[in-house]
Amino acid sequence: MRSANRGDADAYARLLSDVARVLRRVIASDSVRLNLGSSDVEDVLQDALLAIHLKRHTWDEARPIVPWLRAIAHYKVLDHARRSRRRVTVPVESVAEIIPTPQPEPGLPASTGRFLEMLPRRQREVVEALALDGASIREAAQRLKMSEGAVRVALHRGLAALAAKFGGSE
Amino acid sequence: MKTDHLIHALTKDLPDGPQTEGRLSAARLVAALLLSGLFVTAMILFFLAPSPHLAHGPNLTTAVTLMAALALTICAFRLSLLMQRPDARIRLGILAWPILLLLVGVAIELTLHPASTWTGRLIGENPLGCFLLVSGLSVPILIAALGVLRQGAPVEPGLQGAMAGLLSGGVTSMLYVLHCPEPSLLYIAAWHVPAVLVVSFIGAKLGGRWLRW
């Protein structure tokens, strides 16, 4: 994370993948305790990753990062649990069915896909190009006929808007 | 969207150089408090009569009010900033200091003046007006503080909002000394403290809505 704060994207990518792998397990076990469905796990994980990214300035570099990561994941699990309690749920699954089997990366599309469609067109195109097609900033800029700066701005706003959609979703 | 794709997009969102965004939340909070405090000071100076005690230099009431309000402001400021971090350990104990200061002041006042004057001191002349003014004038400062605190990641948004309420109440109480015509700490304790608590409650409600992330 320190390297990421200096702008090292490779180190950041490694960190986020490692974090995602660990947090998926943590969130899965939390979700069982809170009676969340296993399909929610990937949602919470993506929400947590967005928060880790957008709130990374709240980590004090002098302190260990694990408690900070755990605190964010925990907050997000509780947040989703709070919201899903308000939503009308039909509890058809038995506890045994809910217990998630740890998967490397479930192929299920999480809510981000649905939220993505709610973004303004430019932001959606940029996030899609970078996330789904794996383009670089420069490729995306060429393809969408935007300046690289505009792509960066649209990406940042798009990610922030995605995070907000998670926060407001019922 | 797959999580790996999301991670890819996130790594593309790193700025090229070292990031500066959000670093200076202490400085930003101070700036927000100063600006909104200036606004409230202007309101007090333009629309309210200056306190009759200012001309005679500090007396016990203004001195203790200022000290307690300053202590409240400092403690609430520190705690507000701490709560911005999700992994922070929050100890609310330091909030006892402003209360202690005020109570000592009240005790001194009660020993200096005969019991027959206590009721008059407690009620003052326009308690409801004071209560409403202190809480009302705190609102712009509260809004400004919440605007800055949105940058953070408080795990208890309501508590963060309540702390912002205490902070703005503390700032307003310091500024309100410019106007407050009442000469009694008993009065301050009875009417200003509830006003600050009301602002804190409003802050908790607003925080629960605005400070989610």
Coordinates of N, CA and C in Angstrom, one line a residue, chain A residues 4-5 7 12-13 16 42 46 49 51 53 55-60 63 68 71-72 75-76 79 82 105 110 112-113 116 130-132 134-137 152 155-156 159, chain B residues 1-19 21-23 82 84-89 149-157 211-213:
Chain A
A4 N 1.8 1.8 -3.4 CA 0.6 2.3 -4.2 C 0.4 3.8 -3.9
N5 N 0.6 4.2 -2.7 CA 0.5 5.6 -2.4 C 1.6 6.4 -3.1
G7 N 2.3 5.7 -6.1 CA 1.9 5.6 -7.6 C 2.4 4.3 -8.2
Y12 N 0.2 -2.2 -6.3 CA -1.1 -2.0 -5.9 C -2.0 -3.2 -6.4
A13 N -1.8 -3.6 -7.6 CA -2.6 -4.7 -8.1 C -2.3 -6.0 -7.3
L16 N -4.1 -5.6 -3.9 CA -5.5 -5.8 -4.0 C -6.0 -7.2 -4.2
E42 N -19.7 -11.7 -2.8 CA -18.9 -11.0 -3.8 C -19.3 -9.5 -3.9
Q46 N -16.6 -6.5 -3.3 CA -16.3 -5.5 -4.3 C -16.6 -4.1 -3.7
L49 N -13.6 -3.4 -1.6 CA -12.4 -3.0 -2.4 C -12.5 -1.6 -2.9
A51 N -14.1 0.7 -1.4 CA -13.9 1.6 -0.2 C -12.4 1.7 0.1
H53 N -10.0 1.4 -1.8 CA -9.4 2.3 -2.8 C -9.7 3.8 -2.5
K55 N -10.9 5.3 0.1 CA -10.6 5.8 1.4 C -9.2 5.5 1.8
R56 N -8.3 5.2 0.9 CA -6.9 4.8 1.3 C -6.2 5.9 2.0
H57 N -6.6 7.1 1.9 CA -5.9 8.2 2.7 C -6.2 8.1 4.2
T58 N -7.2 7.3 4.6 CA -7.5 7.2 6.0 C -6.6 6.1 6.7
W59 N -5.8 5.4 5.9 CA -4.8 4.5 6.5 C -3.6 5.3 6.9
D60 N -3.1 5.2 8.1 CA -1.9 5.9 8.6 C -0.8 4.9 8.3
R63 N 0.9 2.8 10.8 CA 0.2 1.7 11.5 C 0.1 0.5 10.7
W68 N -6.8 -2.1 9.7 CA -7.5 -1.1 8.9 C -8.4 -1.8 7.8
A71 N -11.3 -3.6 9.5 CA -12.3 -2.6 9.9 C -13.2 -2.2 8.8
I72 N -12.6 -2.0 7.6 CA -13.4 -1.7 6.4 C -14.3 -2.8 6.0
Y75 N -17.1 -3.2 8.5 CA -18.1 -2.1 8.3 C -19.0 -2.5 7.1
K76 N -18.4 -2.9 6.0 CA -19.2 -3.2 4.8 C -20.1 -4.4 5.0
D79 N -23.0 -3.2 7.1 CA -23.8 -2.2 6.3 C -24.7 -3.0 5.4
R82 N -27.4 -4.7 7.4 CA -28.4 -3.8 7.9 C -29.4 -3.5 6.8
E105 N -12.5 -17.5 -7.6 CA -13.2 -16.3 -8.1 C -14.5 -16.8 -8.7
A110 N -21.4 -9.7 -10.0 CA -21.9 -9.1 -8.8 C -22.7 -7.9 -9.2
T112 N -22.1 -4.9 -9.2 CA -21.4 -3.8 -9.9 C -21.9 -3.8 -11.3
G113 N -22.2 -4.9 -12.0 CA -22.6 -4.9 -13.3 C -23.9 -4.2 -13.5
L116 N -23.3 -0.5 -12.9 CA -22.5 0.1 -14.0 C -23.5 0.7 -15.0
L130 N -11.8 -0.1 -19.1 CA -10.7 -0.4 -18.2 C -10.9 -1.7 -17.4
A131 N -12.1 -1.9 -17.0 CA -12.4 -3.1 -16.1 C -12.6 -4.3 -16.9
L132 N -13.6 -4.3 -17.8 CA -14.0 -5.5 -18.5 C -13.0 -5.8 -19.6
G134 N -10.0 -4.6 -19.9 CA -8.6 -4.6 -19.5 C -7.7 -3.6 -20.2
A135 N -8.3 -2.6 -20.8 CA -7.5 -1.6 -21.5 C -6.7 -0.8 -20.6
S136 N -5.6 -0.1 -21.1 CA -4.9 0.8 -20.4 C -5.5 2.2 -20.6
I137 N -5.1 3.1 -19.7 CA -5.6 4.5 -19.9 C -5.5 5.0 -21.3
R152 N -9.0 9.6 -17.0 CA -8.7 9.5 -15.6 C -9.9 10.1 -14.7
L155 N -12.9 7.9 -14.9 CA -12.7 6.7 -14.2 C -12.9 6.9 -12.7
H156 N -12.3 8.0 -12.2 CA -12.4 8.3 -10.8 C -13.8 8.6 -10.4
L159 N -15.9 5.3 -10.5 CA -15.7 4.4 -9.3 C -16.3 5.0 -8.1
Chain B
M1 N -19.9 -7.6 -12.8 CA -18.5 -7.4 -13.0 C -17.7 -8.3 -12.2
K2 N -16.6 -8.9 -12.7 CA -15.8 -9.8 -11.9 C -14.9 -9.0 -11.0
T3 N -14.5 -9.6 -9.9 CA -13.7 -8.8 -8.9 C -12.3 -8.5 -9.5
D4 N -11.8 -9.4 -10.3 CA -10.5 -9.1 -10.9 C -10.6 -7.9 -11.8
H5 N -11.7 -7.8 -12.5 CA -11.8 -6.6 -13.4 C -11.9 -5.4 -12.6
L6 N -12.6 -5.4 -11.5 CA -12.7 -4.2 -10.7 C -11.3 -3.8 -10.2
I7 N -10.6 -4.8 -9.7 CA -9.2 -4.5 -9.2 C -8.4 -3.9 -10.3
H8 N -8.5 -4.4 -11.6 CA -7.8 -3.8 -12.7 C -8.2 -2.3 -12.8
A9 N -9.5 -2.0 -12.8 CA -9.9 -0.6 -12.9 C -9.4 0.2 -11.8
L10 N -9.4 -0.3 -10.6 CA -8.9 0.4 -9.4 C -7.4 0.8 -9.5
T11 N -6.6 -0.1 -10.1 CA -5.2 0.2 -10.2 C -5.0 1.3 -11.2
K12 N -5.9 1.3 -12.2 CA -5.7 2.4 -13.2 C -6.1 3.8 -12.6
D13 N -6.7 3.8 -11.5 CA -7.2 5.0 -10.9 C -6.2 5.6 -10.0
L14 N -4.9 5.1 -9.9 CA -3.9 5.7 -9.1 C -3.4 6.9 -9.8
P15 N -3.1 8.0 -9.0 CA -2.5 9.1 -9.7 C -1.0 8.8 -9.9
D16 N -0.4 9.5 -10.9 CA 1.0 9.1 -11.3 C 2.0 9.3 -10.1
G17 N 1.9 10.4 -9.5 CA 2.9 10.7 -8.4 C 2.3 10.3 -7.1
P18 N 3.0 10.7 -6.0 CA 2.5 10.5 -4.7 C 1.2 11.2 -4.5
Q19 N 0.2 10.5 -3.8 CA -1.1 11.1 -3.7 C -1.1 12.2 -2.6
E21 N -4.3 13.7 -2.1 CA -5.8 13.9 -1.9 C -6.1 13.4 -0.5
G22 N -6.9 14.2 0.2 CA -7.4 13.7 1.5 C -6.4 13.7 2.6
R23 N -5.1 14.0 2.3 CA -4.1 13.9 3.3 C -4.3 14.9 4.5
L82 N -9.9 11.5 14.8 CA -9.6 10.1 15.0 C -10.6 9.2 14.4
Q84 N -12.2 9.5 11.8 CA -12.1 9.4 10.4 C -11.5 8.1 9.9
R85 N -10.7 7.5 10.8 CA -10.0 6.3 10.5 C -10.8 5.1 11.0
P86 N -11.1 4.1 10.1 CA -11.9 3.0 10.5 C -11.3 2.2 11.6
D87 N -10.0 2.2 11.7 CA -9.3 1.3 12.7 C -8.9 2.0 14.0
A88 N -9.4 3.2 14.1 CA -9.0 4.0 15.3 C -9.7 3.4 16.6
R89 N -9.0 3.6 17.7 CA -9.7 3.3 19.0 C -10.1 4.6 19.6
L149 N -15.7 16.1 7.0 CA -15.6 14.8 7.6 C -16.2 13.7 6.6
R150 N -16.9 14.1 5.6 CA -17.3 13.1 4.6 C -16.2 12.4 3.9
Q151 N -15.0 13.0 3.9 CA -13.9 12.4 3.3 C -13.4 11.1 4.0
G152 N -13.8 11.0 5.2 CA -13.2 10.0 6.1 C -14.0 8.7 6.0
A153 N -13.6 7.7 6.8 CA -14.2 6.4 6.8 C -14.6 6.0 8.2
P154 N -15.6 6.8 8.8 CA -16.0 6.5 10.2 C -16.8 5.2 10.3
V155 N -16.5 4.3 11.2 CA -17.2 3.0 11.2 C -18.6 3.3 12.0
E156 N -18.6 4.4 12.7 CA -19.9 4.7 13.3 C -20.3 6.2 12.8
P157 N -20.9 6.3 11.7 CA -21.2 7.6 11.1 C -22.1 8.5 12.1
L211 N -22.7 10.6 6.4 CA -21.3 10.1 6.6 C -21.2 8.6 6.3
R212 N -22.2 8.0 5.7 CA -22.1 6.6 5.3 C -21.1 6.6 4.1
W213 N -20.5 5.5 3.9 CA -19.5 5.4 2.8 C -19.5 4.0 2.3

